[in-house]
CSV table of C-alpha atoms and ligand atoms in Angstrom, one decimal:
chain,number,residue,atom,x,y,z
A,392,MET,CA,87.2,72.6,73.6
A,393,LYS,CA,90.6,73.2,75.2
A,394,ILE,CA,91.8,71.5,78.3
A,395,ILE,CA,93.4,73.9,80.8
A,396,ASP,CA,96.5,72.0,81.8
A,397,GLY,CA,97.2,73.0,85.4
A,398,LYS,CA,100.0,70.5,85.8
A,399,ALA,CA,101.9,71.9,82.8
A,400,THR,CA,101.3,75.5,83.9
A,401,ALA,CA,102.5,74.7,87.4
A,402,THR,CA,105.6,73.1,86.0
A,403,GLU,CA,106.2,76.2,83.9
A,404,ILE,CA,105.8,78.4,87.0
A,405,LYS,CA,108.1,76.2,89.1
A,406,SER,CA,110.8,76.4,86.5
A,407,GLU,CA,110.5,80.3,86.4
A,408,ILE,CA,110.8,80.3,90.2
A,409,LYS,CA,113.8,78.0,90.1
A,410,SER,CA,115.7,80.4,87.7
A,411,ILE,CA,114.9,83.3,90.0
A,412,VAL,CA,116.1,81.4,93.1
A,413,ALA,CA,119.3,80.4,91.2
A,414,LYS,CA,119.9,84.1,90.4
A,415,MET,CA,119.3,85.1,94.1
A,416,ILE,CA,121.9,82.6,95.2
A,417,ASP,CA,124.4,83.9,92.5
A,418,GLU,CA,123.9,87.3,94.0
A,419,GLY,CA,124.9,86.0,97.4
A,420,LYS,CA,121.4,85.9,98.9
A,421,ARG,CA,119.9,83.0,100.8
A,422,PRO,CA,117.1,81.0,99.1
A,423,PRO,CA,113.5,81.6,100.1
A,424,HIS,CA,112.5,79.7,103.2
A,425,LEU,CA,109.0,78.3,103.7
A,426,ALA,CA,108.1,76.7,107.1
A,427,ALA,CA,105.1,74.6,107.9
A,428,ILE,CA,103.4,73.8,111.2
A,429,LEU,CA,101.7,70.4,111.3
A,430,VAL,CA,99.5,69.5,114.3
A,431,GLY,CA,98.6,65.9,114.9
A,432,ASP,CA,98.9,63.0,112.5
A,433,ASP,CA,96.1,63.3,110.0
A,434,PRO,CA,97.3,61.3,107.0
A,435,ALA,CA,95.9,63.8,104.4
A,436,SER,CA,97.6,66.8,106.2
A,437,GLN,CA,100.8,64.8,106.4
A,438,THR,CA,100.7,64.1,102.6
A,439,TYR,CA,100.0,67.8,101.8
A,440,VAL,CA,102.9,69.0,104.0
A,441,ASN,CA,105.3,66.4,102.5
A,442,SER,CA,104.3,67.4,99.0
A,443,LYS,CA,104.8,71.1,99.8
A,444,ALA,CA,108.3,70.3,101.2
A,445,LYS,CA,109.2,68.2,98.1
A,446,THR,CA,108.1,71.0,95.8
A,447,CYS,CA,110.1,73.6,97.8
A,448,GLN,CA,113.1,71.3,97.3
A,449,ASP,CA,112.5,71.1,93.6
A,450,VAL,CA,112.6,74.9,93.1
A,451,GLY,CA,115.6,75.5,95.5
A,452,PHE,CA,113.6,76.8,98.5
A,453,THR,CA,114.6,75.9,102.0
A,454,SER,CA,111.7,74.2,103.8
A,455,SER,CA,111.2,73.3,107.5
A,456,LEU,CA,108.6,71.4,109.3
A,457,TYR,CA,107.4,72.1,112.9
A,458,ARG,CA,105.5,69.1,114.2
A,459,GLN,CA,103.2,69.4,117.2
A,460,GLU,CA,101.3,66.6,119.0
A,461,ALA,CA,97.5,66.6,118.6
A,462,ASP,CA,97.1,67.6,122.2
A,463,VAL,CA,99.3,70.7,121.9
A,464,THR,CA,97.7,73.6,123.8
A,465,GLU,CA,96.5,76.7,121.9
A,466,ALA,CA,99.0,78.8,124.0
A,467,GLU,CA,101.9,76.5,123.0
A,468,LEU,CA,100.9,76.8,119.3
A,469,LEU,CA,100.7,80.6,119.5
A,470,LYS,CA,104.1,80.6,121.1
A,471,LEU,CA,105.6,78.7,118.1
A,472,ILE,CA,103.8,81.1,115.7
A,473,ASP,CA,105.4,84.0,117.6
A,474,PHE,CA,108.8,82.3,117.3
A,475,LEU,CA,108.4,82.0,113.5
A,476,ASN,CA,107.0,85.5,113.2
A,477,ASN,CA,110.3,86.7,114.6
A,478,ASP,CA,112.7,84.2,112.9
A,479,HIS,CA,114.5,86.3,110.2
A,480,GLU,CA,115.6,83.1,108.5
A,481,VAL,CA,112.0,82.2,107.7
A,482,ASP,CA,110.3,84.2,104.9
A,483,GLY,CA,106.8,82.7,105.3
A,484,PHE,CA,105.0,79.9,107.0
A,485,ILE,CA,101.7,78.0,106.9
A,486,VAL,CA,99.7,76.3,109.6
A,487,GLN,CA,98.3,73.2,108.0
A,488,LEU,CA,94.5,72.9,108.5
A,489,PRO,CA,92.4,71.3,109.9
A,490,LEU,CA,93.5,71.9,113.5
A,491,PRO,CA,92.2,69.9,116.5
A,492,LYS,CA,88.9,71.1,117.9
A,493,HIS,CA,90.3,72.6,121.1
A,494,ILE,CA,92.2,75.2,119.1
A,495,SER,CA,90.6,78.3,117.6
A,496,VAL,CA,91.5,78.4,113.9
A,497,GLN,CA,90.7,82.1,113.6
A,498,LYS,CA,92.9,82.9,116.6
A,499,VAL,CA,95.8,80.9,115.1
A,500,LEU,CA,95.5,82.5,111.7
A,501,ASN,CA,95.2,86.0,113.1
A,502,SER,CA,98.4,85.4,115.0
A,503,VAL,CA,100.5,84.8,111.9
A,504,ALA,CA,102.4,88.1,111.1
A,505,PRO,CA,100.7,89.5,107.9
A,506,HIS,CA,104.1,89.8,106.1
A,507,LYS,CA,104.8,86.0,106.7
A,508,ASP,CA,101.2,84.9,105.9
A,509,VAL,CA,101.9,83.2,102.6
A,510,ASP,CA,98.5,81.4,102.8
A,511,GLY,CA,96.8,84.8,102.5
A,512,PHE,CA,94.4,84.0,105.4
A,513,HIS,CA,95.2,86.9,107.8
A,514,PRO,CA,92.4,89.5,107.9
A,515,VAL,CA,94.9,92.2,107.0
A,516,ASN,CA,95.8,90.3,103.8
A,517,VAL,CA,92.1,89.6,103.1
A,518,GLY,CA,91.3,93.3,103.5
A,519,ARG,CA,94.2,94.3,101.2
A,520,MET,CA,92.9,91.8,98.6
A,521,LEU,CA,89.4,93.4,98.8
A,522,LEU,CA,91.0,96.9,98.3
A,523,GLY,CA,93.2,95.7,95.4
A,524,GLU,CA,96.4,96.5,97.4
A,525,PRO,CA,99.5,94.4,97.1
A,526,THR,CA,99.0,91.3,99.2
A,527,TYR,CA,99.4,87.5,99.5
A,528,LEU,CA,96.4,86.0,97.7
A,529,PRO,CA,95.0,82.7,99.0
A,530,ALA,CA,96.8,80.0,97.1
A,531,THR,CA,94.0,78.3,95.2
A,532,PRO,CA,92.3,81.5,93.9
A,533,PHE,CA,95.8,82.8,93.1
A,534,GLY,CA,96.5,79.7,91.1
A,535,ILE,CA,93.2,80.0,89.2
A,536,MET,CA,93.9,83.6,88.3
A,537,GLN,CA,97.3,82.5,87.0
A,538,LEU,CA,95.6,79.9,84.8
A,539,ILE,CA,93.1,82.4,83.4
A,540,GLU,CA,95.9,84.9,82.7
A,541,ARG,CA,98.3,82.4,81.2
A,542,TYR,CA,95.6,80.9,78.9
A,543,GLY,CA,94.6,84.4,77.8
A,544,ILE,CA,91.0,83.8,78.8
A,545,GLU,CA,88.9,87.0,78.2
A,546,THR,CA,87.2,88.1,81.5
A,547,GLU,CA,86.3,91.7,80.9
A,548,GLY,CA,82.5,92.2,80.9
A,549,LYS,CA,81.9,88.4,81.2
A,550,ASN,CA,79.2,86.9,83.4
A,551,CYS,CA,80.9,84.8,86.0
A,552,VAL,CA,79.2,82.5,88.4
A,553,VAL,CA,81.1,81.1,91.4
A,554,LEU,CA,79.5,78.1,93.2
A,555,GLY,CA,80.6,78.2,96.8
A,556,ARG,CA,81.4,81.1,99.2
A,557,SER,CA,84.2,79.7,101.4
A,558,ASN,CA,86.8,82.0,102.8
A,559,ILE,CA,89.6,80.2,101.0
A,560,VAL,CA,88.1,79.6,97.5
A,561,GLY,CA,84.6,80.9,96.6
A,562,THR,CA,84.6,84.4,98.2
A,563,PRO,CA,88.2,85.4,97.1
A,564,MET,CA,87.4,84.1,93.6
A,565,GLY,CA,84.4,86.4,93.4
A,566,VAL,CA,86.4,89.3,94.7
A,567,LEU,CA,89.3,88.8,92.3
A,568,LEU,CA,87.2,88.3,89.2
A,569,SER,CA,85.0,91.4,89.9
A,570,ARG,CA,88.0,93.7,90.6
A,571,ASN,CA,88.8,96.5,88.2
A,572,ALA,CA,91.9,94.7,86.9
A,573,SER,CA,93.1,92.3,84.3
A,574,PRO,CA,92.1,89.5,84.6
A,575,GLY,CA,88.9,90.8,86.3
A,576,ASN,CA,86.0,93.1,85.4
A,577,CYS,CA,83.6,90.3,85.4
A,578,THR,CA,80.0,90.6,86.7
A,579,VAL,CA,80.1,88.0,89.4
A,580,THR,CA,77.3,86.0,91.0
A,581,LEU,CA,78.3,84.1,94.2
A,582,CYS,CA,76.1,81.1,94.8
A,583,HIS,CA,75.8,79.0,98.0
A,584,SER,CA,73.6,76.5,99.7
A,585,ARG,CA,70.6,78.9,100.1
A,586,THR,CA,70.7,80.1,96.4
A,587,GLN,CA,67.5,79.7,94.6
A,588,ASN,CA,67.4,78.7,90.9
A,589,LEU,CA,71.1,77.8,91.0
A,590,LYS,CA,70.9,75.7,87.9
A,591,ALA,CA,69.5,78.6,85.8
A,592,ILE,CA,72.0,81.0,87.2
A,593,ALA,CA,74.9,78.6,86.4
A,594,ALA,CA,73.6,78.0,82.9
A,595,ASN,CA,73.9,81.8,82.2
A,596,ALA,CA,77.7,81.9,83.1
A,597,ASP,CA,80.4,82.7,80.6
A,598,ILE,CA,82.8,81.6,83.3
A,599,LEU,CA,81.7,79.0,85.8
A,600,ILE,CA,83.8,78.3,88.9
A,601,ALA,CA,82.7,75.2,90.8
A,602,ALA,CA,83.9,75.1,94.4
A,603,ILE,CA,81.2,73.5,96.5
A,604,GLY,CA,82.7,70.1,97.4
A,605,LYS,CA,80.0,67.9,95.9
A,606,PRO,CA,81.3,65.3,93.4
A,607,GLY,CA,79.8,65.6,89.9
A,608,PHE,CA,77.4,68.4,91.0
A,609,VAL,CA,77.7,70.5,87.8
A,610,THR,CA,75.9,68.6,85.0
A,611,ALA,CA,75.6,69.5,81.3
A,612,ASP,CA,72.2,71.3,81.7
A,613,MET,CA,73.9,73.8,84.0
A,614,VAL,CA,76.6,74.9,81.5
A,615,LYS,CA,76.1,77.3,78.7
A,616,ASP,CA,77.7,76.5,75.3
A,617,ASN,CA,81.3,77.7,75.1
A,618,ALA,CA,81.5,78.5,78.8
A,619,VAL,CA,84.9,78.4,80.6
A,620,VAL,CA,84.6,75.9,83.4
A,621,ILE,CA,87.0,75.8,86.3
A,622,ASP,CA,86.6,72.8,88.6
A,623,VAL,CA,88.1,73.3,92.1
A,624,GLY,CA,86.5,70.3,93.7
A,625,ILE,CA,88.6,67.3,94.6
A,626,HIS,CA,87.1,64.0,95.7
A,627,ARG,CA,88.5,60.5,96.1
A,628,ILE,CA,85.6,58.2,95.1
A,629,PRO,CA,85.4,54.4,94.8
A,630,SER,CA,86.2,53.0,91.3
A,631,ASP,CA,86.3,49.5,89.9
A,632,LYS,CA,88.4,50.8,87.0
A,633,THR,CA,91.6,51.6,88.9
A,634,LYS,CA,94.1,49.4,90.7
A,635,SER,CA,93.7,51.4,93.9
A,636,GLY,CA,89.9,51.0,93.9
A,637,PHE,CA,89.6,54.8,94.0
A,638,LYS,CA,89.7,57.7,91.5
A,639,LEU,CA,89.9,61.5,91.8
A,640,THR,CA,87.0,63.5,90.6
A,641,GLY,CA,85.8,67.1,90.8
A,642,ASP,CA,82.6,69.1,91.4
A,643,VAL,CA,81.9,68.9,87.6
A,644,SER,CA,80.6,65.9,85.7
A,645,TYR,CA,83.5,66.2,83.3
A,646,ASP,CA,82.5,63.6,80.7
A,647,GLU,CA,79.1,65.2,79.9
A,648,VAL,CA,80.2,68.9,80.4
A,649,ALA,CA,83.6,69.0,78.6
A,650,SER,CA,82.3,69.0,75.0
A,651,LYS,CA,80.1,72.1,75.7
A,652,CYS,CA,83.0,74.2,77.0
A,653,SER,CA,85.5,76.5,75.3
A,654,TYR,CA,87.9,75.7,78.2
A,655,ILE,CA,87.8,73.3,81.1
A,656,THR,CA,90.1,72.2,83.9
A,657,PRO,CA,90.4,68.4,84.5
A,658,VAL,CA,90.6,66.7,87.9
A,659,PRO,CA,93.2,65.7,88.6
A,660,GLY,CA,95.7,68.0,86.8
A,661,GLY,CA,93.8,71.2,86.8
A,662,VAL,CA,93.4,73.5,89.8
A,663,GLY,CA,95.2,71.2,92.2
A,664,PRO,CA,98.8,71.6,91.0
A,665,MET,CA,98.2,75.4,90.8
A,666,THR,CA,97.5,75.7,94.5
A,667,ILE,CA,101.0,74.8,95.4
A,668,ALA,CA,102.3,77.1,92.6
A,669,GLY,CA,100.4,79.9,94.3
A,670,LEU,CA,102.0,79.1,97.6
A,671,LEU,CA,105.5,79.1,96.0
A,672,LEU,CA,104.8,82.5,94.3
A,673,ASN,CA,103.7,84.0,97.6
A,674,THR,CA,106.8,82.6,99.4
A,675,LEU,CA,109.1,84.1,96.7
A,676,LYS,CA,107.3,87.5,97.1
A,677,ALA,CA,107.9,87.2,100.9
A,678,ALA,CA,111.6,86.5,100.4
A,679,GLN,CA,111.9,89.4,98.0
A,680,LYS,CA,110.2,91.7,100.5
A,681,GLU,CA,107.9,92.8,97.7
A,682,ILE,CA,105.1,93.9,99.9
A,683,THR,CA,105.4,96.6,102.5
A,684,TYR,CA,103.0,96.9,105.4
B,950,LIG,P1,83.6,74.5,101.8
B,950,LIG,O1,84.3,75.3,102.8
B,950,LIG,O2,82.9,73.2,102.2
B,950,LIG,O3,82.5,75.4,101.0
B,950,LIG,C1,81.6,74.9,100.2
B,950,LIG,C2,80.7,75.9,99.7
B,950,LIG,O4,79.7,75.3,98.8
B,950,LIG,C3,79.9,76.6,100.8
B,950,LIG,O5,79.8,78.0,100.5
B,950,LIG,C4,78.5,76.0,100.7
B,950,LIG,O6,77.4,76.9,101.0
B,950,LIG,C5,78.4,75.7,99.2
B,950,LIG,N1,77.5,74.6,98.9
B,950,LIG,C6,77.6,73.3,99.4
B,950,LIG,N2,76.6,72.5,98.9
B,950,LIG,C7,75.9,73.3,98.0
B,950,LIG,C8,74.8,73.1,97.2
B,950,LIG,N3,74.2,71.9,97.1
B,950,LIG,N4,74.4,74.1,96.4
B,950,LIG,C9,75.0,75.3,96.5
B,950,LIG,N5,76.1,75.6,97.3
B,950,LIG,C10,76.5,74.6,98.0
B,950,LIG,O7,84.6,74.0,100.6
B,950,LIG,P2,85.9,74.7,100.0
B,950,LIG,O8,87.0,74.6,101.0
B,950,LIG,O9,85.6,76.0,99.4
B,950,LIG,O10,86.3,73.6,98.9
B,950,LIG,C11,85.4,73.3,97.8
B,950,LIG,C12,85.9,72.1,97.1
B,950,LIG,O11,87.2,72.5,96.5
B,950,LIG,C13,86.2,70.9,97.9
B,950,LIG,O12,85.9,69.7,97.1
B,950,LIG,C14,87.6,71.0,98.3
B,950,LIG,O13,88.2,69.7,98.5
B,950,LIG,C15,88.2,71.6,97.0
B,950,LIG,N6,89.4,72.3,97.1
B,950,LIG,C16,90.4,72.0,96.3
B,950,LIG,C17,91.6,72.7,96.3
B,950,LIG,C18,92.6,72.4,95.3
B,950,LIG,O14,93.8,72.8,95.5
B,950,LIG,N7,92.3,71.8,94.2
B,950,LIG,C19,91.8,73.7,97.3
B,950,LIG,C20,90.8,74.0,98.2
B,950,LIG,C21,89.6,73.3,98.1
B,950,LIG,P3,77.2,77.5,102.5
B,950,LIG,O15,78.2,78.5,102.6
B,950,LIG,O16,75.8,78.0,102.4
B,950,LIG,O17,77.3,76.3,103.4
């Protein structure tokens, strides 16, 4: 069994990006610029945004934060998005989710100009992903594809089961792994809360992607011998073994599943660090104007 080290791979990607940025600056270009909009004061969102800003700094990107009060109106938020869409100093930006209930998430995401949509959530970018055209892939699936590629995991002709069909993880994972590309060419089954015989379907997977948001859901009886298991889930659960009283765990019961796998991602240190790597790669692409619309 090999552990897929997302932390090390993300570090490798960040150092590659850092060299590219240094070269851009040598050539007299400005560094890539990622902006973030944060609405309200949700502590988790605050932590995510801070960590994205810190990582931007590490690789030499410029980052900026636009804070809005929780009672900002939808119209005011759309105005800010319009401003960033037209700011030539900003290459890409993200709107940190979740948003307060009085704001339509879809309306907001649809208002981000596709060429600045480094989260890959705009319908134009989702459509381009579906068609296999150049696009910004959503960060978590992008990060997972990077892991599969960089670890040389064979995907062609493999039976892949994705647990979860969210727009940001499960569905794009299914699309990317079934595409006629490398990595890709899997036969994909996408499971969700109405799937019947989910255990038996999972147990037939050569590659199992768990993205359902239920701690420890995937048990040893659901995993085929030598399967590749990618655990997207992230949960903070109580623990009497840590100083903080909490530990991070995934959607997979790692201790019982790991020994059956050919490859497995741990939590923490697996998919998590690759999500930010995916966002950085998208921002670099935006700065280099790699995609034309
Ligand atoms: P989500 O939007 O809540 O989607 C969960 C999916 O799982 C849904 O499609 C749901 O089915 C399905 N599901 C839930 N319970 C199920 C069950 N008992 N059996 C079968 N299917 C079930 O979650 P998400 O945003 O995709 O995130 C999934 C997990 O990944 C969460 O733990 C999240 O925190 C984590 N995550 C981690 C990262 C990272 O960077 N590591 C990034 C994103 C998400 P229905 O569609 O039928 O409701």
